[in-house]
Structures are given as structure tokens and as C-alpha cells.
mmCIF file of C-alpha atoms in Angstrom:
data_model
loop_
_atom_site.group_PDB
_atom_site.id
_atom_site.type_symbol
_atom_site.label_atom_id
_atom_site.label_comp_id
_atom_site.label_asym_id
_atom_site.label_seq_id
_atom_site.Cartn_x
_atom_site.Cartn_y
_atom_site.Cartn_z
ATOM 1 C CA LEU P 225 -111.826 64.919 62.833
ATOM 2 C CA PRO P 226 -114.930 65.714 60.512
ATOM 3 C CA ASP P 227 -115.286 69.023 62.167
ATOM 4 C CA GLY P 228 -111.720 70.125 61.484
ATOM 5 C CA GLN P 229 -110.351 69.659 65.048
ATOM 6 C CA THR P 230 -107.054 68.010 65.516
ATOM 7 C CA LEU P 231 -106.366 65.678 68.440
ATOM 8 C CA LEU P 232 -102.995 64.828 69.746
ATOM 9 C CA LEU P 233 -102.513 60.996 70.018
ATOM 10 C CA PRO P 234 -100.900 59.413 73.057
ATOM 11 C CA LYS P 235 -97.227 58.587 72.652
ATOM 12 C CA VAL P 236 -96.121 55.167 71.650
ATOM 13 C CA VAL P 237 -93.544 54.194 74.189
ATOM 14 C CA THR P 238 -90.496 52.072 72.884
ATOM 15 C CA ALA P 239 -87.635 50.555 74.704
ATOM 16 C CA GLN P 240 -84.612 48.443 74.005
ATOM 17 C CA PHE P 241 -82.481 46.137 75.929
ATOM 18 C CA GLY P 242 -79.482 44.804 74.193
ATOM 19 C CA SER P 243 -78.127 45.309 70.668
ATOM 20 C CA ASP P 244 -75.945 42.227 70.237
ATOM 21 C CA VAL P 245 -75.972 41.380 66.339
ATOM 22 C CA ASN P 246 -75.183 37.683 67.153
ATOM 23 C CA LYS P 247 -78.586 37.373 68.935
ATOM 24 C CA HIS P 248 -82.050 37.314 67.880
ATOM 25 C CA THR P 249 -84.238 40.271 68.630
ATOM 26 C CA VAL P 250 -87.689 39.988 70.167
ATOM 27 C CA CYS P 251 -90.160 42.721 70.166
ATOM 28 C CA VAL P 252 -92.872 42.705 72.745
ATOM 29 C CA TYR P 253 -96.136 44.596 71.958
ATOM 30 C CA GLY P 254 -98.583 45.740 74.525
ATOM 31 C CA HIS P 255 -101.038 48.547 75.336
ATOM 32 C CA VAL P 256 -101.979 50.548 78.408
ATOM 33 C CA ASP P 257 -105.218 52.053 77.432
ATOM 34 C CA VAL P 258 -108.570 50.393 78.550
ATOM 35 C CA GLN P 259 -112.415 50.252 77.662
ATOM 36 C CA PRO P 260 -114.445 52.379 79.842
ATOM 37 C CA ALA P 261 -115.882 50.825 83.208
ATOM 38 C CA LYS P 262 -118.358 51.800 85.676
ATOM 39 C CA LEU P 263 -119.649 50.225 88.901
ATOM 40 C CA ASP P 264 -123.030 49.881 87.516
ATOM 41 C CA ASP P 265 -121.643 47.816 84.696
ATOM 42 C CA GLY P 266 -121.500 44.942 87.169
ATOM 43 C CA TRP P 267 -118.149 45.537 88.894
ATOM 44 C CA ALA P 268 -118.035 44.442 92.663
ATOM 45 C CA THR P 269 -115.090 46.813 93.260
ATOM 46 C CA ASP P 270 -114.069 50.117 91.945
ATOM 47 C CA PRO P 271 -112.677 49.187 88.298
ATOM 48 C CA TYR P 272 -109.866 51.806 88.544
ATOM 49 C CA ASN P 273 -108.608 50.780 91.894
ATOM 50 C CA LEU P 274 -106.771 47.475 91.654
ATOM 51 C CA THR P 275 -108.323 45.251 94.373
ATOM 52 C CA ASP P 276 -106.859 41.915 95.929
ATOM 53 C CA ILE P 277 -109.665 39.328 96.543
ATOM 54 C CA ASN P 278 -108.337 35.895 97.789
ATOM 55 C CA GLY P 279 -105.189 36.292 95.753
ATOM 56 C CA HIS P 280 -107.052 37.478 92.511
ATOM 57 C CA LEU P 281 -106.556 41.057 91.369
ATOM 58 C CA TYR P 282 -109.397 42.907 89.963
ATOM 59 C CA GLY P 283 -109.351 46.010 88.151
ATOM 60 C CA ARG P 284 -110.053 47.660 84.557
ATOM 61 C CA GLY P 285 -107.157 46.568 82.343
ATOM 62 C CA ALA P 286 -105.505 44.200 84.808
ATOM 63 C CA SER P 287 -105.385 41.360 82.322
ATOM 64 C CA ASP P 288 -105.924 43.499 79.141
ATOM 65 C CA ASN P 289 -103.196 44.564 79.132
ATOM 66 C CA LYS P 290 -101.184 45.925 82.000
ATOM 67 C CA ALA P 291 -100.348 42.805 83.777
ATOM 68 C CA PRO P 292 -98.858 40.942 80.621
ATOM 69 C CA VAL P 293 -96.797 44.017 79.923
ATOM 70 C CA LEU P 294 -95.473 44.202 83.445
ATOM 71 C CA ALA P 295 -94.677 40.499 83.260
ATOM 72 C CA TRP P 296 -92.301 41.085 80.607
ATOM 73 C CA ILE P 297 -90.817 44.203 82.045
ATOM 74 C CA HIS P 298 -90.149 42.325 85.310
ATOM 75 C CA ALA P 299 -88.623 39.524 83.360
ATOM 76 C CA VAL P 300 -86.029 41.904 81.822
ATOM 77 C CA GLY P 301 -85.567 43.440 85.325
ATOM 78 C CA ALA P 302 -85.040 39.953 86.865
ATOM 79 C CA TYR P 303 -82.184 39.366 84.540
ATOM 80 C CA GLN P 304 -80.725 42.762 85.416
ATOM 81 C CA ALA P 305 -81.070 42.294 88.988
ATOM 82 C CA LEU P 306 -79.101 39.078 88.811
ATOM 83 C CA ASN P 307 -76.523 40.583 86.651
ATOM 84 C CA MET P 308 -77.456 37.936 83.949
ATOM 85 C CA GLU P 309 -77.095 38.474 80.295
ATOM 86 C CA LEU P 310 -80.364 38.455 78.418
ATOM 87 C CA PRO P 311 -80.415 35.430 75.939
ATOM 88 C CA VAL P 312 -81.976 37.769 73.234
ATOM 89 C CA ASN P 313 -82.214 41.414 72.494
ATOM 90 C CA VAL P 314 -85.626 42.690 73.639
ATOM 91 C CA LYS P 315 -87.519 45.644 72.390
ATOM 92 C CA PHE P 316 -90.890 47.023 73.651
ATOM 93 C CA VAL P 317 -93.674 48.822 71.694
ATOM 94 C CA ILE P 318 -96.415 49.936 74.233
ATOM 95 C CA GLU P 319 -99.222 52.065 72.865
ATOM 96 C CA GLY P 320 -102.277 53.905 74.290
ATOM 97 C CA MET P 321 -104.746 53.694 71.535
ATOM 98 C CA GLU P 322 -105.373 49.913 71.098
ATOM 99 C CA GLU P 323 -108.926 49.919 72.280
ATOM 100 C CA THR P 324 -109.740 52.520 69.561
ATOM 101 C CA GLY P 325 -108.089 51.098 66.646
ATOM 102 C CA SER P 326 -104.331 51.776 67.196
ATOM 103 C CA ASN P 327 -104.588 55.127 65.440
ATOM 104 C CA GLY P 328 -101.153 56.201 64.465
ATOM 105 C CA LEU P 329 -99.289 53.027 65.349
ATOM 106 C CA ASP P 330 -99.100 51.851 61.589
ATOM 107 C CA ALA P 331 -97.608 55.224 60.582
ATOM 108 C CA MET P 332 -95.107 55.003 63.423
ATOM 109 C CA ILE P 333 -93.919 51.531 62.387
ATOM 110 C CA LEU P 334 -93.679 52.440 58.777
ATOM 111 C CA ALA P 335 -91.620 55.579 59.719
ATOM 112 C CA GLN P 336 -89.148 53.381 61.816
ATOM 113 C CA ARG P 337 -89.153 50.138 59.772
ATOM 114 C CA ASP P 338 -85.448 50.920 58.841
ATOM 115 C CA THR P 339 -84.420 51.896 62.276
ATOM 116 C CA PHE P 340 -85.947 50.736 65.561
ATOM 117 C CA PHE P 341 -87.803 47.712 63.855
ATOM 118 C CA SER P 342 -84.993 46.863 61.305
ATOM 119 C CA ASP P 343 -83.522 43.975 63.180
ATOM 120 C CA VAL P 344 -86.586 42.513 64.694
ATOM 121 C CA ASP P 345 -86.800 38.745 64.336
ATOM 122 C CA TYR P 346 -89.985 37.950 66.328
ATOM 123 C CA ILE P 347 -93.150 39.816 67.597
ATOM 124 C CA ILE P 348 -94.581 38.672 70.849
ATOM 125 C CA ILE P 349 -98.103 39.877 71.416
ATOM 126 C CA SER P 350 -98.751 40.315 75.063
ATOM 127 C CA ASP P 351 -102.432 41.274 74.640
ATOM 128 C CA CYS P 352 -103.692 37.657 74.405
ATOM 129 C CA GLY P 353 -105.099 35.005 76.723
ATOM 130 C CA TRP P 354 -104.306 31.519 77.762
ATOM 131 C CA LEU P 355 -106.597 28.513 76.697
ATOM 132 C CA SER P 356 -105.880 26.931 80.130
ATOM 133 C CA ARG P 357 -103.931 27.387 83.264
ATOM 134 C CA ARG P 358 -100.873 26.381 81.281
ATOM 135 C CA PRO P 359 -98.715 29.394 80.321
ATOM 136 C CA ALA P 360 -98.636 30.161 76.566
ATOM 137 C CA LEU P 361 -97.023 32.431 74.047
ATOM 138 C CA THR P 362 -98.875 33.938 71.184
ATOM 139 C CA TYR P 363 -97.026 34.053 67.884
ATOM 140 C CA GLY P 364 -99.941 35.043 65.761
ATOM 141 C CA THR P 365 -103.524 36.324 65.529
ATOM 142 C CA ARG P 366 -106.255 36.337 63.145
ATOM 143 C CA GLY P 367 -106.248 39.146 60.540
ATOM 144 C CA ASN P 368 -109.026 41.176 59.210
ATOM 145 C CA CYS P 369 -110.474 41.303 55.615
ATOM 146 C CA TYR P 370 -112.881 44.290 55.047
ATOM 147 C CA PHE P 371 -115.679 44.096 52.563
ATOM 148 C CA PHE P 372 -118.345 46.753 51.674
ATOM 149 C CA ALA P 373 -121.761 46.075 50.314
ATOM 150 C CA GLU P 374 -123.962 48.899 49.298
ATOM 151 C CA VAL P 375 -127.652 48.626 48.378
ATOM 152 C CA GLU P 376 -130.217 51.307 47.434
ATOM 153 C CA GLY P 377 -133.837 51.818 48.435
ATOM 154 C CA PRO P 378 -136.461 54.363 48.656
ATOM 155 C CA LYS P 379 -135.333 58.008 48.851
ATOM 156 C CA GLN P 380 -137.360 58.596 51.935
ATOM 157 C CA ASP P 381 -138.331 56.561 54.951
ATOM 158 C CA LEU P 382 -141.529 54.651 54.349
ATOM 159 C CA HIS P 383 -144.102 53.192 56.859
ATOM 160 C CA SER P 384 -144.203 49.397 56.673
ATOM 161 C CA GLY P 385 -147.876 49.360 57.497
ATOM 162 C CA VAL P 386 -148.527 51.324 54.293
ATOM 163 C CA TYR P 387 -145.790 50.547 51.892
ATOM 164 C CA GLY P 388 -144.613 47.190 53.093
ATOM 165 C CA GLY P 389 -144.736 44.330 50.574
ATOM 166 C CA THR P 390 -144.772 46.609 47.626
ATOM 167 C CA VAL P 391 -141.179 48.000 47.727
ATOM 168 C CA ILE P 392 -137.926 46.102 47.605
ATOM 169 C CA GLU P 393 -136.568 46.282 51.089
ATOM 170 C CA PRO P 394 -132.825 47.134 51.603
ATOM 171 C CA MET P 395 -132.479 45.149 54.600
ATOM 172 C CA THR P 396 -133.811 42.030 52.832
ATOM 173 C CA ASP P 397 -131.224 42.617 50.152
ATOM 174 C CA LEU P 398 -128.385 42.872 52.802
ATOM 175 C CA ILE P 399 -129.613 39.650 54.458
ATOM 176 C CA GLY P 400 -129.395 37.835 51.060
ATOM 177 C CA ILE P 401 -125.876 39.238 50.426
ATOM 178 C CA LEU P 402 -124.599 38.386 53.959
ATOM 179 C CA ASP P 403 -126.188 34.862 53.620
ATOM 180 C CA THR P 404 -123.734 34.110 50.680
ATOM 181 C CA LEU P 405 -120.601 34.921 52.796
ATOM 182 C CA ILE P 406 -120.447 31.930 55.043
ATOM 183 C CA SER P 407 -121.887 28.407 55.108
ATOM 184 C CA PRO P 408 -123.781 26.870 58.167
ATOM 185 C CA SER P 409 -120.593 25.096 59.227
ATOM 186 C CA GLY P 410 -118.635 28.499 59.493
ATOM 187 C CA LYS P 411 -116.579 28.151 56.193
ATOM 188 C CA ILE P 412 -116.028 31.559 54.612
ATOM 189 C CA LEU P 413 -117.403 31.371 50.908
ATOM 190 C CA ILE P 414 -115.904 34.537 49.672
ATOM 191 C CA PRO P 415 -113.785 33.483 46.476
ATOM 192 C CA GLY P 416 -109.990 33.576 46.958
ATOM 193 C CA ILE P 417 -110.051 34.385 50.612
ATOM 194 C CA ARG P 418 -108.681 30.953 51.746
ATOM 195 C CA GLU P 419 -105.653 31.401 49.407
ATOM 196 C CA ALA P 420 -104.679 34.463 51.132
ATOM 197 C CA VAL P 421 -104.442 32.487 54.418
ATOM 198 C CA ALA P 422 -101.022 30.923 55.209
ATOM 199 C CA PRO P 423 -101.397 27.191 55.534
ATOM 200 C CA LEU P 424 -100.531 25.390 58.748
ATOM 201 C CA SER P 425 -97.272 23.609 58.845
ATOM 202 C CA ASP P 426 -96.799 19.998 59.819
ATOM 203 C CA GLU P 427 -94.944 21.187 62.847
ATOM 204 C CA GLU P 428 -97.947 23.514 63.855
ATOM 205 C CA TRP P 429 -100.578 20.716 63.446
ATOM 206 C CA LYS P 430 -98.379 18.487 65.671
ATOM 207 C CA MET P 431 -97.902 21.395 68.281
ATOM 208 C CA TYR P 432 -101.704 21.919 68.403
ATOM 209 C CA GLN P 433 -102.421 18.353 69.439
ATOM 210 C CA ASP P 434 -100.740 19.136 72.811
ATOM 211 C CA ILE P 435 -102.808 22.243 73.407
ATOM 212 C CA GLN P 436 -104.686 21.928 76.584
ATOM 213 C CA PHE P 437 -108.232 23.092 75.669
ATOM 214 C CA ASP P 438 -111.480 21.742 77.318
ATOM 215 C CA VAL P 439 -114.225 22.191 74.866
ATOM 216 C CA GLU P 440 -117.013 21.639 77.557
ATOM 217 C CA ASP P 441 -115.427 24.018 79.894
ATOM 218 C CA TYR P 442 -115.330 26.638 77.150
ATOM 219 C CA LYS P 443 -119.027 26.283 76.352
ATOM 220 C CA ASN P 444 -119.898 26.735 79.924
ATOM 221 C CA LYS P 445 -117.583 29.836 80.471
ATOM 222 C CA ILE P 446 -119.243 31.678 77.414
ATOM 223 C CA GLY P 447 -122.777 30.271 78.055
ATOM 224 C CA VAL P 448 -123.472 28.359 74.815
ATOM 225 C CA SER P 449 -124.725 24.936 74.265
ATOM 226 C CA GLN P 450 -123.260 24.426 70.906
ATOM 227 C CA LEU P 451 -120.043 25.483 68.999
ATOM 228 C CA MET P 452 -119.214 25.370 65.329
ATOM 229 C CA TYR P 453 -117.024 22.369 66.029
ATOM 230 C CA SER P 454 -117.062 19.493 68.452
ATOM 231 C CA ASN P 455 -113.342 19.191 69.109
ATOM 232 C CA LYS P 456 -110.333 21.593 69.655
#
């Protein structure tokens, strides 16, 4: 920390079921930490006490991300209970710092890339949602590109009623910079950024046509009257 303190990070839990070299290896990622929650945030029940209401389970972290993690654990457990062989090798990576930036996870992966992660063929991200009631597996997510903009202004705070209109406003400069980054239709205008994105394959385009997604229902759910696009 900036003040010199050192904090111990939660452990990353790993597990492995099967090590057959003739099978693919699937690694399931999940996390058990949650965002803060209080009753006065709008919760109808105690957010830290799992509550069943008409067959629906309510609690902080129930969907993000405890239930998906448990679903995978129970899937492996079901095979074991039936004395059935898993069709693939399964590995778990479950962390406790996702909500604060996954501190330490990158270092752990790099440290074990030639051991625990060396035979991983596929990553399943359990920390995702479905677009409809139809079950779905997430095989990829959007990445992040970070950019920094720096502007300079007066060396002290100035009262707008006295100095407004005579000095160059740093906020105005920032607005101008941000206005060059994206078009009104949502296209990112930063040179070279599209070349850094893997193109969709013909198979993916075909698969996306069958995705169940209701645009109107989506707009109603998030409370907007218009989206960037009119179709899925």
C-alpha cells in the first residue's frame, strides 16, 4: 500500500479431477468474493442470508459467482457419485479478489503456467450470465485497452465567476479528447485498435444467428428506450 502496509491476499483455490493425457483439459474459473451489500441498498431480505422466495434464491453473490461455481462442482460430484468417468480432465481456479481487480491472480498464473496450467486446453468462465432462459457456456469475454490522457491547467483552483471565459478549461480539453475516441454509432476510432481484435469466424457468425435474445425485453430490463443497434 502507499503507506507501506502489506496486506495478505486471499488464497487462490485450485483443484484437479483427472489427468488422462488422451483427454482434453477444461479449466473452470470462478470467484467467491462479492460486492458490499446493505439492506438500505434496496434488499428485501438479508443479503448475506440466502433466502428462498417462491423457488428463487436471493443473496449477495448467489449468481455472481457462487451458484455457477457450485454448479460445476456438483457436475463433477454427480459423475463421481455414479462412478462414471469424466469425459475430460477438469481443473478449478477459484479466487477471492475478483471484485477488486483480481490482485495476485496474474502472478499466480504466470508462476504455474508450466505446471498446473500447462495442459489446459479450454477455459470456462463461470462468472457470466445467460442472454435468455436457454443455458449457455461463455468461451470468451471482452478485453480492456487502457489509455491515458493528461492535460494541464492553472496551478491553482480558480473561481468560474471571476476567471471563467478567460482561461483554457482542462475539463473542456478532456471533453474534446474523449469526443475523438468513439463515433455516435459506437465505433471506436482509436487507430489500430480494430486490428488488435480477433475477427469472428464463419462458424461463430452462424452460431450467433441461433442465439436467443429479445432486444425489446433487454431494453425494458435495463430501462432504456434506445440501444446502439436495432438487432442482436
